[in-house]
Coordinates of C-alpha atoms in Angstrom, one line a residue:
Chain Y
X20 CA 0.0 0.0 0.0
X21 CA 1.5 3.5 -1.0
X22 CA 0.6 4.8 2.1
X23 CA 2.6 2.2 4.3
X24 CA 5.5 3.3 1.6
X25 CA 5.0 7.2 2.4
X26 CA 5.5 6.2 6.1
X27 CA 8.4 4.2 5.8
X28 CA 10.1 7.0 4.5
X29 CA 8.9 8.9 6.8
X30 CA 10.6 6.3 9.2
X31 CA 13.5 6.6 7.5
X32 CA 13.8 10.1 7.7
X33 CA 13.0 9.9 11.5
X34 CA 16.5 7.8 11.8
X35 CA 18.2 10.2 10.1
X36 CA 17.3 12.6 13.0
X37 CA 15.0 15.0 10.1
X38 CA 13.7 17.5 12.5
X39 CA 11.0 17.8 9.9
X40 CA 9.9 14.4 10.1
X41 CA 9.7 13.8 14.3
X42 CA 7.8 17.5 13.9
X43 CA 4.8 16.2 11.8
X44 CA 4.8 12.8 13.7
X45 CA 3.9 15.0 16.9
X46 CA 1.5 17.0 14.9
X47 CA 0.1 14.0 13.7
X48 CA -0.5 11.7 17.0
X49 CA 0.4 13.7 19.8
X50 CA -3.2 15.2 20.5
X51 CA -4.6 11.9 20.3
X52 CA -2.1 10.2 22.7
X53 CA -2.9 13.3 25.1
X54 CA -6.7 12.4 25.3
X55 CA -5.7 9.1 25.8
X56 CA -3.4 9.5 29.4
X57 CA -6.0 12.7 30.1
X58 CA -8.8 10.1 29.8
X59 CA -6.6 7.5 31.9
X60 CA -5.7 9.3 35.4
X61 CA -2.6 10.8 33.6
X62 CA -1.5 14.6 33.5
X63 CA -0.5 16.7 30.6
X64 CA 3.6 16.0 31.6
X65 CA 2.7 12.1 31.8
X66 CA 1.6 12.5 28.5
X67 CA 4.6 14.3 27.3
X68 CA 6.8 11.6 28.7
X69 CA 5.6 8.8 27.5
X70 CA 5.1 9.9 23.8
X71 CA 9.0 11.2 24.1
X72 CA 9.6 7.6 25.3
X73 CA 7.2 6.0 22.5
X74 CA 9.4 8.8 20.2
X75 CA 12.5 6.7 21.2
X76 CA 10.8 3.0 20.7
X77 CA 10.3 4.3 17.1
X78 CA 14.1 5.4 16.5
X79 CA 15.2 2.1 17.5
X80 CA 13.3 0.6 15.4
X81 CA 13.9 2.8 12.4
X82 CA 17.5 2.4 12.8
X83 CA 17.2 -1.3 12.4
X84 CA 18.2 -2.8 9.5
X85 CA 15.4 -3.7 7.5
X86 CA 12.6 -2.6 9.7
X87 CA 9.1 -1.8 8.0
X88 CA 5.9 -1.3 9.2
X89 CA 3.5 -3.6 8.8
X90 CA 0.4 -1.4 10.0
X91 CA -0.4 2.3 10.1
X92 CA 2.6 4.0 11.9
X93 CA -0.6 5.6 14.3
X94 CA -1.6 2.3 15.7
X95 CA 1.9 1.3 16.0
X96 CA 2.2 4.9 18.1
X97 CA -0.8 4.2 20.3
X98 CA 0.1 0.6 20.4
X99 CA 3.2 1.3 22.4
X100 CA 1.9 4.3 24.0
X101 CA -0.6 2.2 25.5
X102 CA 2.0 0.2 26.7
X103 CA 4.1 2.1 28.3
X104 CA 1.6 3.5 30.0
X105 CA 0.1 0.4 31.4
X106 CA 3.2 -0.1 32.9
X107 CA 3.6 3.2 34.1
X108 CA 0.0 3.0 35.9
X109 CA 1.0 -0.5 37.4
X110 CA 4.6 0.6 38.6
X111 CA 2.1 3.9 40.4
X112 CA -0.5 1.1 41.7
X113 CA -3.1 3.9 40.0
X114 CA -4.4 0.5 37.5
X115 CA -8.0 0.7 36.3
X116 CA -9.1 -0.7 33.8
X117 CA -8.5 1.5 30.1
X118 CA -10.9 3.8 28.6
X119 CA -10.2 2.7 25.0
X120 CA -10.7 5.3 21.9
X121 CA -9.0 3.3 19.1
X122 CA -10.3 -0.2 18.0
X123 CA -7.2 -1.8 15.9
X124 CA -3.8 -2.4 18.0
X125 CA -1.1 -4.6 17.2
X126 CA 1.0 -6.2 20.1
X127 CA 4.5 -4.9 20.8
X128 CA 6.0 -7.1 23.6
X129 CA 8.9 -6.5 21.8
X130 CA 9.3 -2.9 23.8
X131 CA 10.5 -5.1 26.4
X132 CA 14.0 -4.9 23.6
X133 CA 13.7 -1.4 24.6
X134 CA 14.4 -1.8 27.4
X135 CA 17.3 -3.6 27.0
X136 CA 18.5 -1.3 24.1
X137 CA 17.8 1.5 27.0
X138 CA 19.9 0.2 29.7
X139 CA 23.2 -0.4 26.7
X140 CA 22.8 3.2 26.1
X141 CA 23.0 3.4 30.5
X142 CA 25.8 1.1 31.1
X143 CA 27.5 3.6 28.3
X144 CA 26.3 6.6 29.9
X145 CA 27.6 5.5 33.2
X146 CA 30.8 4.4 31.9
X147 CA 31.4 7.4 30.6
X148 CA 30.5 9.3 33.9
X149 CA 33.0 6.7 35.3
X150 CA 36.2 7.5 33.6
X151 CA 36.8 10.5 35.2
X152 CA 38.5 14.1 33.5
X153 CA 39.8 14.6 31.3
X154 CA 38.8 11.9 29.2
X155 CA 35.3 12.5 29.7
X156 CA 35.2 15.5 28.1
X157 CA 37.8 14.3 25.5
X158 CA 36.0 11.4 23.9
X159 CA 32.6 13.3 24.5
X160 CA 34.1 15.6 22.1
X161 CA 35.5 13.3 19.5
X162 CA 32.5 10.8 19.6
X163 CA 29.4 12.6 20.5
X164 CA 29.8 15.9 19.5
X165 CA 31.8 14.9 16.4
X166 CA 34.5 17.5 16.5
X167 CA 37.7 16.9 14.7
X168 CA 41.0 16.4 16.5
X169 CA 43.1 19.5 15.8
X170 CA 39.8 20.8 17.3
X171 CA 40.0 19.1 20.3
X172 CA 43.8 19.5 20.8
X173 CA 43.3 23.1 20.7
X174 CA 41.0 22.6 23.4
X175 CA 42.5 20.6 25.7
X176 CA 45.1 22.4 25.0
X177 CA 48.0 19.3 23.8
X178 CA 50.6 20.8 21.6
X179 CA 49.5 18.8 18.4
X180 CA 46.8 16.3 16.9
X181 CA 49.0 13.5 17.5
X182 CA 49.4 13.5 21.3
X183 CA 45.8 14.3 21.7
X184 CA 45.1 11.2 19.4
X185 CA 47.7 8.7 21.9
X186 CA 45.7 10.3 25.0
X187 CA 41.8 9.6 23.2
X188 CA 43.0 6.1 22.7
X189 CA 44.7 5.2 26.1
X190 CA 40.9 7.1 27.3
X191 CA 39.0 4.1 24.9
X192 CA 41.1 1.7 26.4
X193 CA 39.9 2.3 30.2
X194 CA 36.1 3.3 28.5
X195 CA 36.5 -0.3 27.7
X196 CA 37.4 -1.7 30.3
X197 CA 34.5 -0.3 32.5
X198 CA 32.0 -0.7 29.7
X199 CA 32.5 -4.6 30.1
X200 CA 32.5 -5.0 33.2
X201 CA 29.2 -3.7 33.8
X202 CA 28.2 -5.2 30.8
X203 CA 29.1 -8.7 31.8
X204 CA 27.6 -7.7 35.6
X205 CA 24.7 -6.9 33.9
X206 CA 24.0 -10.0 32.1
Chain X
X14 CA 49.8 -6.4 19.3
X15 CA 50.1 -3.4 21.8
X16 CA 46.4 -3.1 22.4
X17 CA 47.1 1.0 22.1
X18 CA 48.2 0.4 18.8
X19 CA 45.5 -2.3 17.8
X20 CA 42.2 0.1 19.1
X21 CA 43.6 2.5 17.0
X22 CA 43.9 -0.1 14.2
X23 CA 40.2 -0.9 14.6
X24 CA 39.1 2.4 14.4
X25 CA 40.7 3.2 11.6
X26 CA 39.5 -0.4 10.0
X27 CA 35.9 0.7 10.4
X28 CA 36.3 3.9 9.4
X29 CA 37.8 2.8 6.2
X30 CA 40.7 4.7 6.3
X31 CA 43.5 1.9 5.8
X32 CA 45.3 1.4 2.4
X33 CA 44.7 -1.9 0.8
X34 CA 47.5 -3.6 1.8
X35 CA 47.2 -2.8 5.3
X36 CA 43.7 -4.1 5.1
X37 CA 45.0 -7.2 3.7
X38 CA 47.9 -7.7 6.7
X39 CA 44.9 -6.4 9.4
X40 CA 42.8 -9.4 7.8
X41 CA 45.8 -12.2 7.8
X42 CA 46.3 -11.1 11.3
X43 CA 43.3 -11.2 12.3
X44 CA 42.9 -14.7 10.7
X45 CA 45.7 -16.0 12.6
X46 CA 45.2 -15.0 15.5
X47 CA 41.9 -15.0 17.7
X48 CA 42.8 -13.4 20.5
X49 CA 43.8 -10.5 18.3
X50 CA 40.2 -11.4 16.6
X51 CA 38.0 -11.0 19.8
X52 CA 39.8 -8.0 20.7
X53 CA 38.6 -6.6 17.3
X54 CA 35.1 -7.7 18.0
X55 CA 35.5 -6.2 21.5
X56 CA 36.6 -2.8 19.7
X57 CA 34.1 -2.9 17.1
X58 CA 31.1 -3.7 19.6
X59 CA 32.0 -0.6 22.0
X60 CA 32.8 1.9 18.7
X61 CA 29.5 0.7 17.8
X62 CA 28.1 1.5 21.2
X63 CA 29.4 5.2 21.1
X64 CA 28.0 6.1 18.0
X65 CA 24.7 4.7 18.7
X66 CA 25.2 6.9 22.1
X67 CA 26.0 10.1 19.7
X68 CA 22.6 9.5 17.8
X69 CA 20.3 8.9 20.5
X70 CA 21.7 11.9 22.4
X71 CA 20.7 14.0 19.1
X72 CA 17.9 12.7 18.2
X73 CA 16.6 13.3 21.8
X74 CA 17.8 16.9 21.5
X75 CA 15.5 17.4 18.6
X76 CA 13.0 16.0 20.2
X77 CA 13.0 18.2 23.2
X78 CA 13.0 21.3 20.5
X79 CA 10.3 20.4 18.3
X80 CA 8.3 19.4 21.6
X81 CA 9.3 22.8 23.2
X82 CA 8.1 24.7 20.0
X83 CA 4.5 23.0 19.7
X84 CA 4.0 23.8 23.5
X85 CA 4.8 27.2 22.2
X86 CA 2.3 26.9 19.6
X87 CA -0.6 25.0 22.0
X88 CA -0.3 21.9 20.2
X89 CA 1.3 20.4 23.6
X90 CA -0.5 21.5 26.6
X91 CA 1.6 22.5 29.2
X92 CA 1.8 21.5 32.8
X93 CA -1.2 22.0 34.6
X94 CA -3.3 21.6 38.1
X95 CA -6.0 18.6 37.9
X96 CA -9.3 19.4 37.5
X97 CA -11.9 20.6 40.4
X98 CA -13.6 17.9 41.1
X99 CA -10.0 16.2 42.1
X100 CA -9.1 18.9 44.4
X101 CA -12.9 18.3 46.5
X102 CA -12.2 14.8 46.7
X103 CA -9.0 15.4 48.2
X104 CA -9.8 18.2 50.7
X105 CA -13.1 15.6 51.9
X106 CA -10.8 12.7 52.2
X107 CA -8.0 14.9 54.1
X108 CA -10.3 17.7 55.4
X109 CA -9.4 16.3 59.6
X110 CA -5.8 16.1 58.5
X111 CA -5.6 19.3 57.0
X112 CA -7.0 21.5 59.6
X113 CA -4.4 19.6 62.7
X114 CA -1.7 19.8 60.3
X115 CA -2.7 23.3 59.3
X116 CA -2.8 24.5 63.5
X117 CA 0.4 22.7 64.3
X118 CA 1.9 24.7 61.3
X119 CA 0.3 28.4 63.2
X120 CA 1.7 27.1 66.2
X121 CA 5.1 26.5 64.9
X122 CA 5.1 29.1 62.7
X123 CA 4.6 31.6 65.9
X124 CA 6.7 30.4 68.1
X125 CA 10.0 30.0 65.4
X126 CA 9.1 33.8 64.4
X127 CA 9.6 34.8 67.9
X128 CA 12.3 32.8 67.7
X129 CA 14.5 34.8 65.3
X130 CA 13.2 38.0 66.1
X131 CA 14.7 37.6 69.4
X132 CA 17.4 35.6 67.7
X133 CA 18.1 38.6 65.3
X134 CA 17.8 41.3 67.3
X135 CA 21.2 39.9 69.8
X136 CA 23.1 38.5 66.2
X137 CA 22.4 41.1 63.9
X138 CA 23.4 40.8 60.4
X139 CA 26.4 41.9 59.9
X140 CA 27.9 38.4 58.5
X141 CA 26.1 38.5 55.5
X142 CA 27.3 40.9 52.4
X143 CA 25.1 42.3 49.3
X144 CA 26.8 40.7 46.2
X145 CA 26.3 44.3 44.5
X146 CA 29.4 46.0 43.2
X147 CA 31.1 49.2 43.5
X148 CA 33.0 50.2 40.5
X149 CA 36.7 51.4 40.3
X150 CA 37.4 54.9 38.6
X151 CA 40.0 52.8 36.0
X152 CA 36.7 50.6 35.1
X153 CA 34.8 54.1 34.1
X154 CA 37.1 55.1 32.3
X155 CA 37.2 52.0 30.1
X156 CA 33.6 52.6 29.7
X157 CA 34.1 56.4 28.8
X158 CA 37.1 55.2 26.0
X159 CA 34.2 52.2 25.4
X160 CA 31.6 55.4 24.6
X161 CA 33.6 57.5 23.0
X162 CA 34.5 55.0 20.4
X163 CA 30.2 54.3 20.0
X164 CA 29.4 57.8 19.7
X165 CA 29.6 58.4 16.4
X166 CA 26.6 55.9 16.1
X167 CA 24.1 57.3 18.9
X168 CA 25.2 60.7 20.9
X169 CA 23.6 60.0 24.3
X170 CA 24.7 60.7 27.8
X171 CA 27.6 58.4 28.8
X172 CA 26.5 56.4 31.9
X173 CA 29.4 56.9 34.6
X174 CA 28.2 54.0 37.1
X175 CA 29.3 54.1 40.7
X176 CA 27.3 50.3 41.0
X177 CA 27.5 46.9 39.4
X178 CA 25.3 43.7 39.1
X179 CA 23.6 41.8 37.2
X180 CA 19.7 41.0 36.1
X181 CA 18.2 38.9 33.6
X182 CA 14.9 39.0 31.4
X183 CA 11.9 37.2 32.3
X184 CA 10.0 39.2 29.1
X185 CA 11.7 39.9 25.7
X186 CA 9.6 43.3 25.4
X187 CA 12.2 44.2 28.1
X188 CA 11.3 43.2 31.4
X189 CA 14.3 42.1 33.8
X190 CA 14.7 40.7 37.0
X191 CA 17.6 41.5 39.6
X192 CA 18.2 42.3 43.2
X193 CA 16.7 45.0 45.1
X194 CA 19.1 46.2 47.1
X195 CA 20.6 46.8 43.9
X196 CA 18.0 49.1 42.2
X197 CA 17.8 50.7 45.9
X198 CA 21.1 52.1 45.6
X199 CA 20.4 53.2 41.6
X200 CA 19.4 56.8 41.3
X201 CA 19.8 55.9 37.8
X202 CA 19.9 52.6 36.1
X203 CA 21.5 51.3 33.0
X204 CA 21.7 47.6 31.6
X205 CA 24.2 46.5 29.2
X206 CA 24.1 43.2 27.2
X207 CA 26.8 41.0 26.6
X208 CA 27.9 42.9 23.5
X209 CA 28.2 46.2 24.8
X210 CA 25.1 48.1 24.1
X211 CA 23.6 50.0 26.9
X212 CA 20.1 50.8 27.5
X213 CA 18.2 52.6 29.8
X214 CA 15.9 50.9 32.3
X215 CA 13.7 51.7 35.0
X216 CA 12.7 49.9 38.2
X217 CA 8.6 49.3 38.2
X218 CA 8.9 47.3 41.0
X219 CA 10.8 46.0 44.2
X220 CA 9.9 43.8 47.1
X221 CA 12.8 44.3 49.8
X222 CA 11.6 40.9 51.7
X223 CA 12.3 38.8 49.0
X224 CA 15.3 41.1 48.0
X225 CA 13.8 41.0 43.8
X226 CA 13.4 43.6 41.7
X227 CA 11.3 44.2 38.4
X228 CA 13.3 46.5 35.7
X229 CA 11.7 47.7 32.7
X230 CA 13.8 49.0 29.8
X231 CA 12.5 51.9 28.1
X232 CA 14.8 52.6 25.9
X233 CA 13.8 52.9 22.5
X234 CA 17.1 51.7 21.0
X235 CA 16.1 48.3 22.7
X236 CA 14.5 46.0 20.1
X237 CA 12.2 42.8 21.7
X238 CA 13.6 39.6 22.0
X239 CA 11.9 36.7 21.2
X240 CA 12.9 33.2 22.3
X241 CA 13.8 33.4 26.0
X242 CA 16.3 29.6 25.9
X243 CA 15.6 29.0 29.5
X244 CA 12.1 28.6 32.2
X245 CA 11.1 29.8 35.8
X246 CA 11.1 26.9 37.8
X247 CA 8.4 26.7 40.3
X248 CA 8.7 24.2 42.1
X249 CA 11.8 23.8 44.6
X250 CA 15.1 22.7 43.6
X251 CA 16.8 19.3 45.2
X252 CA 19.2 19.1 48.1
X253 CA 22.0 18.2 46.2
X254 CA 21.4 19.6 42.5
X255 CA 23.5 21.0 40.7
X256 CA 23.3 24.5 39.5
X257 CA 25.1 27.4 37.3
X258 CA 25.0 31.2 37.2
X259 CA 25.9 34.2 35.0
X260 CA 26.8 37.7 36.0
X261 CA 29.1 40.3 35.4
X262 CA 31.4 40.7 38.5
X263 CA 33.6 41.8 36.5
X264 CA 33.2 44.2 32.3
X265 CA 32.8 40.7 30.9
X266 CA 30.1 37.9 31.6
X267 CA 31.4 35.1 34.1
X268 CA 30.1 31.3 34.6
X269 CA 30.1 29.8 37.8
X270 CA 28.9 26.1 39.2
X271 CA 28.5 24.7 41.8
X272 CA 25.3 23.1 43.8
X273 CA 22.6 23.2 46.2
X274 CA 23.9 23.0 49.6
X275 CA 20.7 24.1 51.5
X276 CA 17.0 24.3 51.2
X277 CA 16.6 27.3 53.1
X278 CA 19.1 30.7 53.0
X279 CA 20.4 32.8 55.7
X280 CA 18.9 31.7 59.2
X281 CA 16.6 29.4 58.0
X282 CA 14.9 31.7 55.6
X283 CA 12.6 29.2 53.7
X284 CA 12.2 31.5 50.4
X285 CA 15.8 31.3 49.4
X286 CA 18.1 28.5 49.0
X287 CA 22.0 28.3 50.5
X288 CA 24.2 27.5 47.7
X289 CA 28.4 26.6 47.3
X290 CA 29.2 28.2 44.2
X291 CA 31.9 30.8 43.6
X292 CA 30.6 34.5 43.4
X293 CA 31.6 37.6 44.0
X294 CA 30.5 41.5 44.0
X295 CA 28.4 41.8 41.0
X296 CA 26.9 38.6 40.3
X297 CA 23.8 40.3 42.7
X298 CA 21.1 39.3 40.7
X299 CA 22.2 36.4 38.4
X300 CA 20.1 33.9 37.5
X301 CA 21.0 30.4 39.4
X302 CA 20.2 27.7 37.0
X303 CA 19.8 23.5 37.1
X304 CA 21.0 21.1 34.1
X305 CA 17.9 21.6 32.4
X306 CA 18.5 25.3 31.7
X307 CA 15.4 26.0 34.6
X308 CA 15.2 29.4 36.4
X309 CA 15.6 28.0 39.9
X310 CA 16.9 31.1 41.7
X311 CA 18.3 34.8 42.2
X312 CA 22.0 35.0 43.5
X313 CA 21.2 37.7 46.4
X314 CA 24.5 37.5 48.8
X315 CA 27.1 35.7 50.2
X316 CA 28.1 34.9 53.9
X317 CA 31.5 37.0 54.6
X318 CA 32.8 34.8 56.8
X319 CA 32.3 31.6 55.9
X320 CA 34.0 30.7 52.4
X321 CA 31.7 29.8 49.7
X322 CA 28.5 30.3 51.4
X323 CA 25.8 31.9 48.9
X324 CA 22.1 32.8 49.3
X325 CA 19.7 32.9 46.7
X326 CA 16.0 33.9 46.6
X327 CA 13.6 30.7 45.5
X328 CA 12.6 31.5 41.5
X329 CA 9.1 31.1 43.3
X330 CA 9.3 34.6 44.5
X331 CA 9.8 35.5 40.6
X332 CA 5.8 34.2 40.4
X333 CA 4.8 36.0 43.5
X334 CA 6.2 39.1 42.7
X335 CA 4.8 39.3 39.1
X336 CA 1.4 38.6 40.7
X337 CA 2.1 41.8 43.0
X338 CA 3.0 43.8 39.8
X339 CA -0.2 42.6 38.1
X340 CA -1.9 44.1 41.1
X341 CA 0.0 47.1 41.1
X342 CA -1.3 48.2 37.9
X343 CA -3.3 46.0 35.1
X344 CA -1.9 47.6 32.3
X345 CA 1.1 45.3 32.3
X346 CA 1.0 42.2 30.9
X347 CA 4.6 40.2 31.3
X348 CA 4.5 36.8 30.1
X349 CA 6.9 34.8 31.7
X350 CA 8.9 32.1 29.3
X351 CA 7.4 28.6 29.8
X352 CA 9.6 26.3 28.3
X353 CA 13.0 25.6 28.0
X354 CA 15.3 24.8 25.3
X355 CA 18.4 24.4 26.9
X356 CA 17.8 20.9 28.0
X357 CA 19.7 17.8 26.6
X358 CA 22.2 20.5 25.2
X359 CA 25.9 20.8 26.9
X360 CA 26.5 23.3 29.1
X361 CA 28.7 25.4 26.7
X362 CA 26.2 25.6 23.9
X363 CA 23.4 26.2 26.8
X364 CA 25.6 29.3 27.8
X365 CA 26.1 30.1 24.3
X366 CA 22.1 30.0 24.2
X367 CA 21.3 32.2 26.7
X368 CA 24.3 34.7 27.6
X369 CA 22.9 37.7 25.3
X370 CA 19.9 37.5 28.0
X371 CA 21.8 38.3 30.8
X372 CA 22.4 42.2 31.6
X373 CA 24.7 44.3 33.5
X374 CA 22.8 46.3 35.6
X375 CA 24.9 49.4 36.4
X376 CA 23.9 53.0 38.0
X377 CA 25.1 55.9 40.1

């Protein structure tokens, strides 16, 4: 169906981080995942949480290879919107049963590889807090924010590219070793 | 293999940067050797991890932006209290608990203001300095040189401040906050942004208790600004949190950090917070922010004693006073900025974001 196609680029576009794109999915399914928590003993910030959280469900998905949706991305929205929130509602012991506006779902247990993706991107998050200054802020600026390394050894202030470069990689080496062994702790 | 030397091999491997012949000996010894091979796999997995890391940290930035700007635009409704009939059900249901809690709190409330007006009357207050600065003659001169060097652009008086500090705006048609027992020692006031421009401003209102001041600028050089980065937080911040400020103790804007090292200010003063950050004469009136680029207080003084002791007045008192300045006269409509868009951002570009809305506040 063309219009699966249109929102498979769209998806696309999403995991290219298209401001665009993530702006008209929120125009498009935002109000009606608002009525949806208002209706459920949620509040207007509940709401914004949990579609931000639904918002990240989607960019993992779309930045798996070979991902397509099989339904209309608006039940796949609500689907795990309705999810989340569930579990929200149980974790806060508020659980009544659901006031349901929209008949078709499709299941997604698979949010709970959400949660795994989510706690990778923690144990990397807390590695990083881990390692200490200044190869925090070293590899936060080579890796995240992308800046080149004659950049960075201005910065930092090392006297050329090249000792910066020895100092990011002796920093991967410990951001390594403390990756793993939470990783492995965690498994 | 040095591992140094093989991590940087990787790298360079996945980034596809390697002739083909080193390719080729990477491969053979890779082949040959699996220990090498599960370091590579090692590498690969965590390089992997990092730029996965990267994306999600800016994708969620965008998603905090285009979710800021549709709050702007009512799409997203903003934080809100619960409906009535909520509220009813909770006052029946803790009406008995309410009114004993509620005479306990008179009780206290009596006796601990008492308390420290006996307290305060023997102590005195002499340990605690205003954060406003005086300004040295060489510093007016600068400004005079400064001047001169603008004057063929606008001829205008020259402002020859005796007092420094600093305010920010809580309105981009002009409307600042700072201390006030700065404004109080203004005859005349000035603000300057962080480029250099001055502007004249008025105080339209002040409220000595919770040492804040409203300044309106009214001068017609000043053009509105739209897009305030940060938010007035109104509920209170956490033991613990940490915070950063702007201000001008000296010609040129200066960031500070530290955190929240009380919930209540100078002898247990519940509408300001104790903080340890690093401030000095002049950053009177800087706004005190949390990671999330949140309004969370007013730098207001320092204990001259102890080291690194700081008061500032709850952001709160921001709401409070604009509701006395509402009663004051109607004609004023400030709008206070209700979302933030310096969150998920680091702190540089979040300074970046907002410096050019923090003012010098000077006068004579």
């Amino acid at each position: 169906m063309s219009n699966y196609q249109q929102e498979n680029e769209s998806l696309r576009g999403l995991a290219a981080n298209d401001r665009d794109v993530i702006e008209a999915i929120y125009r498009d399914n935002y109000p009606m995942i608002q009525a949806f928590i208002l209706n459920n003993s949620g509040n207007s910030d509940e709401a914004r949480d949990i579609f931000q959280e639904a918002m990240i469900v989607l960019y993992e998905k779309a930045t798996l290879e070979g991902f397509e949706l099989n339904c209309q991305l608006k039940t796949f929205i609500y689907s795990v919107c309705r999810r989340l929130w569930l579990k929200r509602l149980q974790q806060l012991q508020r659980y009544s049963s659901l006031v349901e506006n929209v008949e078709d779902m499709v299941p997604v247990e698979e949010d709970i590889e959400h949660e795994k993706h989510n706690s990778d991107f923690l144990l990397m998050e807390t590695a990083m807090n881990k390692i200490g200054e200044p190869c925090k802020s070293l590899l936060d600026a080579y890796y995240i924010q992308k800046k080149n390394m004659q950049e960075i050894a201005g910065e930092f202030g090392y006297t050329n590219a090249d000792n910066a470069k020895t100092q990011k990689y002796k920093c991967l080496l410990r951001l390594k070793k403390l990756f793993f062994a939470q990783y492995k702790n965690g498994q | 293999m040095d591992e140094l030397l093989l991590i940087e091999a990787v790298e360079r491997y996945l980034k596809d940067e390697m002739s083909a012949q080193e390719k080729t000996f990477f491969e053979e010894i890779r082949k040959n050797n699996p220990a090498v091979d599960q370091m590579v796999v090692e590498h690969t997995f965590l390089f992997n991890e990092l730029e996965k890391q990267s994306n999600v940290k800016a994708y969620k930035h965008s998603l905090y932006e285009v979710e800021s700007k549709l709050a702007e635009e009512g799409l997203i409704s903003k934080s809100q209290l619960k409906g009535k009939a909520k509220v009813v059900f909770l006052w029946r249901k803790y009406k008995k608990n309410i009114a004993v809690a509620a005479s306990i709190a008179v009780l206290v409330s009596l006796v601990t203001t008492g308390l420290i007006i006996t307290y305060n009357n023997k102590v005195g207050n002499t340990a605690v300095t205003d954060l406003i600065g005086k300004i040295k003659n060489t510093e007016i001169e600068v400004g005079k040189i400064k001047d001169s060097l603008k004057a063929n652009k606008i001829i205008r008086e020259t402002p020859k401040p005796d007092f420094r500090a600093t305010g920010f705006l809580i309105d981009g048609k002009g409307y600042l906050v700072t201390n006030a027992h700065v404004v109080n020692r203004m005859k005349t006031i000035y603000v300057e942004n962080n480029k250099g421009e001055y502007f004249t401003a008025v105080s339209i209102y002040t409220d000595p208790e919770a040492d804040l001041a409203v300044l309106k600028i009214t001068d017609t050089a000043f053009k509105t600004m739209i897009n305030l980065p940060y938010s007035i937080k109104k509920t209170n911040a956490e033991l613990g949190e940490q915070i950063f400020t702007l201000g001008y103790p000296r010609n040129e804007i200066v960031y500070g950090q530290g955190y929240v090292s009380a919930k209540s200010g100078n002898e247990g003063d519940s509408t300001a917070y104790q903080l340890s950050v690093s401030v000095n004469p002049g950053n009177s009136g800087g706004p005190v922010l949390n990671k999330n680029g949140e309004i969370i207080g007013i730098i207001t003084s320092k204990n001259s004693v102890a080291d690194g002791v700081v008061f500032a007045a709850k952001s709160k008192n921001i709401f409070k006073l604009l509701d006395a300045v509402k009663k004051d006269s109607d004609t004023l409509n400030i709008k206070l900025p209700a979302n933030t868009t310096l969150k998920g951002l680091e702190r540089e570009q979040q300074v970046k974001k907002m410096e050019e809305f923090v003012f010098m506040v000077v006068g004579n």
